PDB file of C-alpha atoms in Angstrom:
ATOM      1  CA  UNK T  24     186.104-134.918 -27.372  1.00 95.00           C
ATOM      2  CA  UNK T  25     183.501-132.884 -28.889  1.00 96.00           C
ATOM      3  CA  UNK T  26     180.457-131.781 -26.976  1.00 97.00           C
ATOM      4  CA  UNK T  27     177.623-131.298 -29.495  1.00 97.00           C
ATOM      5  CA  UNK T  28     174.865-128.752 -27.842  1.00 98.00           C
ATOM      6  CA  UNK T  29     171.798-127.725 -29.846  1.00 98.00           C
ATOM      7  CA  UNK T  30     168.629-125.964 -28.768  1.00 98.00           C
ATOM      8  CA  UNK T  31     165.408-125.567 -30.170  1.00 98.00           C
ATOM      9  CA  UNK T  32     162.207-123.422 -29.686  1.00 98.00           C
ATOM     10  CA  UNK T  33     158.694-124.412 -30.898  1.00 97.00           C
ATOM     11  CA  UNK T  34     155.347-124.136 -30.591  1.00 97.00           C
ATOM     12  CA  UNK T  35     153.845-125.642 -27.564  1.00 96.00           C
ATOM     13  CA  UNK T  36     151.451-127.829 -30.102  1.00 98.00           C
ATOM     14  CA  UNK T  37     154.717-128.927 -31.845  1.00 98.00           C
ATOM     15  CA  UNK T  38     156.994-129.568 -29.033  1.00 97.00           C
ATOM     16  CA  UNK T  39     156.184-133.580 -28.860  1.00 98.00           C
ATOM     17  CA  UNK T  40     156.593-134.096 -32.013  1.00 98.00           C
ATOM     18  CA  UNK T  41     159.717-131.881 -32.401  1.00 98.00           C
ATOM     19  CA  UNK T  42     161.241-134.308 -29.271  1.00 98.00           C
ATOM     20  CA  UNK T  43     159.905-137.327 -31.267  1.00 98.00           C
ATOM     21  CA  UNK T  44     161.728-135.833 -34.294  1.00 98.00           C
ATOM     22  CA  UNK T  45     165.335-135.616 -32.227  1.00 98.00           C
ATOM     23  CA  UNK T  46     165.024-138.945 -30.631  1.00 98.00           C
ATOM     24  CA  UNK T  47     165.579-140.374 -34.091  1.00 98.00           C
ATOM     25  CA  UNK T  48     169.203-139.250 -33.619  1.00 98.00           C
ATOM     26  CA  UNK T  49     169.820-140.933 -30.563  1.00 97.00           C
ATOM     27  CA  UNK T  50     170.071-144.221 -33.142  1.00 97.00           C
ATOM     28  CA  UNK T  51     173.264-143.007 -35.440  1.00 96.00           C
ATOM     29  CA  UNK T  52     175.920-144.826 -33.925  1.00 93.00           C
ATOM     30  CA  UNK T  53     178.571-142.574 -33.811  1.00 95.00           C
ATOM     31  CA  UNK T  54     177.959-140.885 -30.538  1.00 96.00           C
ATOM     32  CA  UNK T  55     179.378-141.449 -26.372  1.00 96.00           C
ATOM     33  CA  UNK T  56     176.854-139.675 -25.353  1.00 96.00           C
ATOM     34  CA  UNK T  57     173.349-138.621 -26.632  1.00 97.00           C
ATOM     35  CA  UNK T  58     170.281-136.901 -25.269  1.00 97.00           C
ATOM     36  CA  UNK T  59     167.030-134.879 -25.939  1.00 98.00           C
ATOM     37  CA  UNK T  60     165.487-133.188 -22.881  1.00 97.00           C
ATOM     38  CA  UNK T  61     163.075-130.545 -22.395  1.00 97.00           C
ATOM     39  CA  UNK T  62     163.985-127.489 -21.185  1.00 96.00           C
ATOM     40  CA  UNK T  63     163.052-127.040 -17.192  1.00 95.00           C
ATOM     41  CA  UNK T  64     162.595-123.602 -17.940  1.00 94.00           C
ATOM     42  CA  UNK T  65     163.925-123.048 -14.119  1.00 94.00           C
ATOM     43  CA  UNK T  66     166.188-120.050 -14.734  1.00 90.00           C
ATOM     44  CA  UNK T  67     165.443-116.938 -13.356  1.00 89.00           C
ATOM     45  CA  UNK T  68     166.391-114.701 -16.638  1.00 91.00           C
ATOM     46  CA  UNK T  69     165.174-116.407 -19.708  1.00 88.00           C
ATOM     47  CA  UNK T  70     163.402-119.363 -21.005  1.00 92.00           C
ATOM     48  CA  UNK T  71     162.880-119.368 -24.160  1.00 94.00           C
ATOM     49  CA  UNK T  72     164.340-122.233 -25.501  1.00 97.00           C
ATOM     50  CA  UNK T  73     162.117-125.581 -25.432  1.00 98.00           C
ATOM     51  CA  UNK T  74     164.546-128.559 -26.269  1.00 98.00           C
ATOM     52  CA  UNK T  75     167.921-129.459 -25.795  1.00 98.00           C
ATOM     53  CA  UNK T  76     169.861-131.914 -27.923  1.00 98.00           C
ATOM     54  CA  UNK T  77     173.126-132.940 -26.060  1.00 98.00           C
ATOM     55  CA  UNK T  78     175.615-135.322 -27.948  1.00 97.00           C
ATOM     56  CA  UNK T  79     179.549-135.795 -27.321  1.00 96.00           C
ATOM     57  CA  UNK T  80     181.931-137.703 -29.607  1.00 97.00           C
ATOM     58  CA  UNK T  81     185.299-138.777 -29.649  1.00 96.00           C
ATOM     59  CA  UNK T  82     186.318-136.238 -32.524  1.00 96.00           C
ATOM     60  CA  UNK T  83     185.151-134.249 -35.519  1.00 95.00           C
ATOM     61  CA  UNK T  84     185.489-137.015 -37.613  1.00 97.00           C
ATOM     62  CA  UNK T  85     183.037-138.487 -35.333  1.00 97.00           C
ATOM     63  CA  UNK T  86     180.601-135.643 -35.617  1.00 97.00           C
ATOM     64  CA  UNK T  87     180.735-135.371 -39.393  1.00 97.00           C
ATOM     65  CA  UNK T  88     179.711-139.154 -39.620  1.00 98.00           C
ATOM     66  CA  UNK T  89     176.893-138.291 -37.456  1.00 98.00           C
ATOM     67  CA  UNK T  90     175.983-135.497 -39.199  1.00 97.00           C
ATOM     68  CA  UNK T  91     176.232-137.617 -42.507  1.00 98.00           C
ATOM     69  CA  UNK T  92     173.909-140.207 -41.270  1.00 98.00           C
ATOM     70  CA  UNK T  93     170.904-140.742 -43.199  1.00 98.00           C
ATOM     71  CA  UNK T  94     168.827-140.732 -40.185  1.00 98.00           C
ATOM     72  CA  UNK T  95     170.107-137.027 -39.374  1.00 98.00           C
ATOM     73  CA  UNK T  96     168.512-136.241 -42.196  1.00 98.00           C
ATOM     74  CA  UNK T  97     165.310-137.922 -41.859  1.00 98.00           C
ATOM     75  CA  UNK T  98     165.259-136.163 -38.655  1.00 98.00           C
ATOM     76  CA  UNK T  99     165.759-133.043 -40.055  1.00 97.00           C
ATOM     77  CA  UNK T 100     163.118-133.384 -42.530  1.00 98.00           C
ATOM     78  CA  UNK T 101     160.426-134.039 -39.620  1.00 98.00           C
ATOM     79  CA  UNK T 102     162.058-131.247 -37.165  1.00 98.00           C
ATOM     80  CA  UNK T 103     162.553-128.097 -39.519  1.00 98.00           C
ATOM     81  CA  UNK T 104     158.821-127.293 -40.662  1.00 98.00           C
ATOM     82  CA  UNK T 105     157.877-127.881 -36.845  1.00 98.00           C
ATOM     83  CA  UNK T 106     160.783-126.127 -34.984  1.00 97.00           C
ATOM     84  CA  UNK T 107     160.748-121.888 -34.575  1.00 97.00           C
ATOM     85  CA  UNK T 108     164.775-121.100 -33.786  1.00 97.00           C
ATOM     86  CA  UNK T 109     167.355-123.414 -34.119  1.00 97.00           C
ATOM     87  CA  UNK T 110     170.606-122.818 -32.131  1.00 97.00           C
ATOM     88  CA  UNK T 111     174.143-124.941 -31.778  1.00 97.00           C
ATOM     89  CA  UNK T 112     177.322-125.006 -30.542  1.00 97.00           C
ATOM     90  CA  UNK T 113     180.339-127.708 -31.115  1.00 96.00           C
ATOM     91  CA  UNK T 114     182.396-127.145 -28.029  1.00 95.00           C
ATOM     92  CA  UNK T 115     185.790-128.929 -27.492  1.00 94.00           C
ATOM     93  CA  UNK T 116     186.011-130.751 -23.828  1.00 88.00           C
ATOM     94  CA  UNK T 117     189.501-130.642 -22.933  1.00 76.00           C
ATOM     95  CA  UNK T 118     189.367-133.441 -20.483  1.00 61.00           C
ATOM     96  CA  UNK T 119     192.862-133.095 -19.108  1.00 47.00           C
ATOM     97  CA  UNK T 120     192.724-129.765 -18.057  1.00 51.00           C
ATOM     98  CA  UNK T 121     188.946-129.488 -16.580  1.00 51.00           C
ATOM     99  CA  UNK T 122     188.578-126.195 -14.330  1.00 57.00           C
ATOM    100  CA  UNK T 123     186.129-125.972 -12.139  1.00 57.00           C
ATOM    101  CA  UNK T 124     184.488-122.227 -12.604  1.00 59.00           C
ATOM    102  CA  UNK T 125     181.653-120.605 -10.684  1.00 58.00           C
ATOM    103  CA  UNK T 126     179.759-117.607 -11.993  1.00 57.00           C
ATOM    104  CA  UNK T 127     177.726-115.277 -10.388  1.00 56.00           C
TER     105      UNK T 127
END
């Protein structure tokens, strides 16, 4: 499994329609999982980033179809001009050999 983690920053006057922009994604079929959430901004030591986009999917094959969609890239088209920074991440969930890890 793939977990598919992206974060965004924007202007406060372009945040809904950044989230509006995103929740286009959540209809490309090729996900488990999908979600766009604001950021809390909770954390004690930074919060700069505005929007999270959190996917999984059964495999890279899975991810590229996603990414291939046509409706990723109508989403992109609306997002891009209206998003600031633009950071991902494509982590692989080893599901058999989950650790449990605390940090300080």
């Amino acid at each position: 499994m793939i977990r598919h983690i992206v974060f965004f920053t924007a202007k406060p006057a372009n945040l809904d329609a950044v989230v509006e922009g995103l929740n286009l994604l959540g209809q490309i079929p090729h996900a488990l999982h999908f979600e766009v959430t604001r950021n809390a901004k909770v954390d004690q030591f930074g919060n700069d980033v505005d929007v999270v986009v959190y996917a999984e999917f059964a495999d890279e094959a899975a991810l590229a179809a996603y990414k291939a969609h046509p409706i990723y890239a109508e989403a992109t088209r609306r997002v891009r001009p209206l998003r600031e920074l633009r950071f991902a991440a494509d982590v692989p969930a080893h599901e058999a050999s989950v650790v449990l890890r605390r940090s300080a």
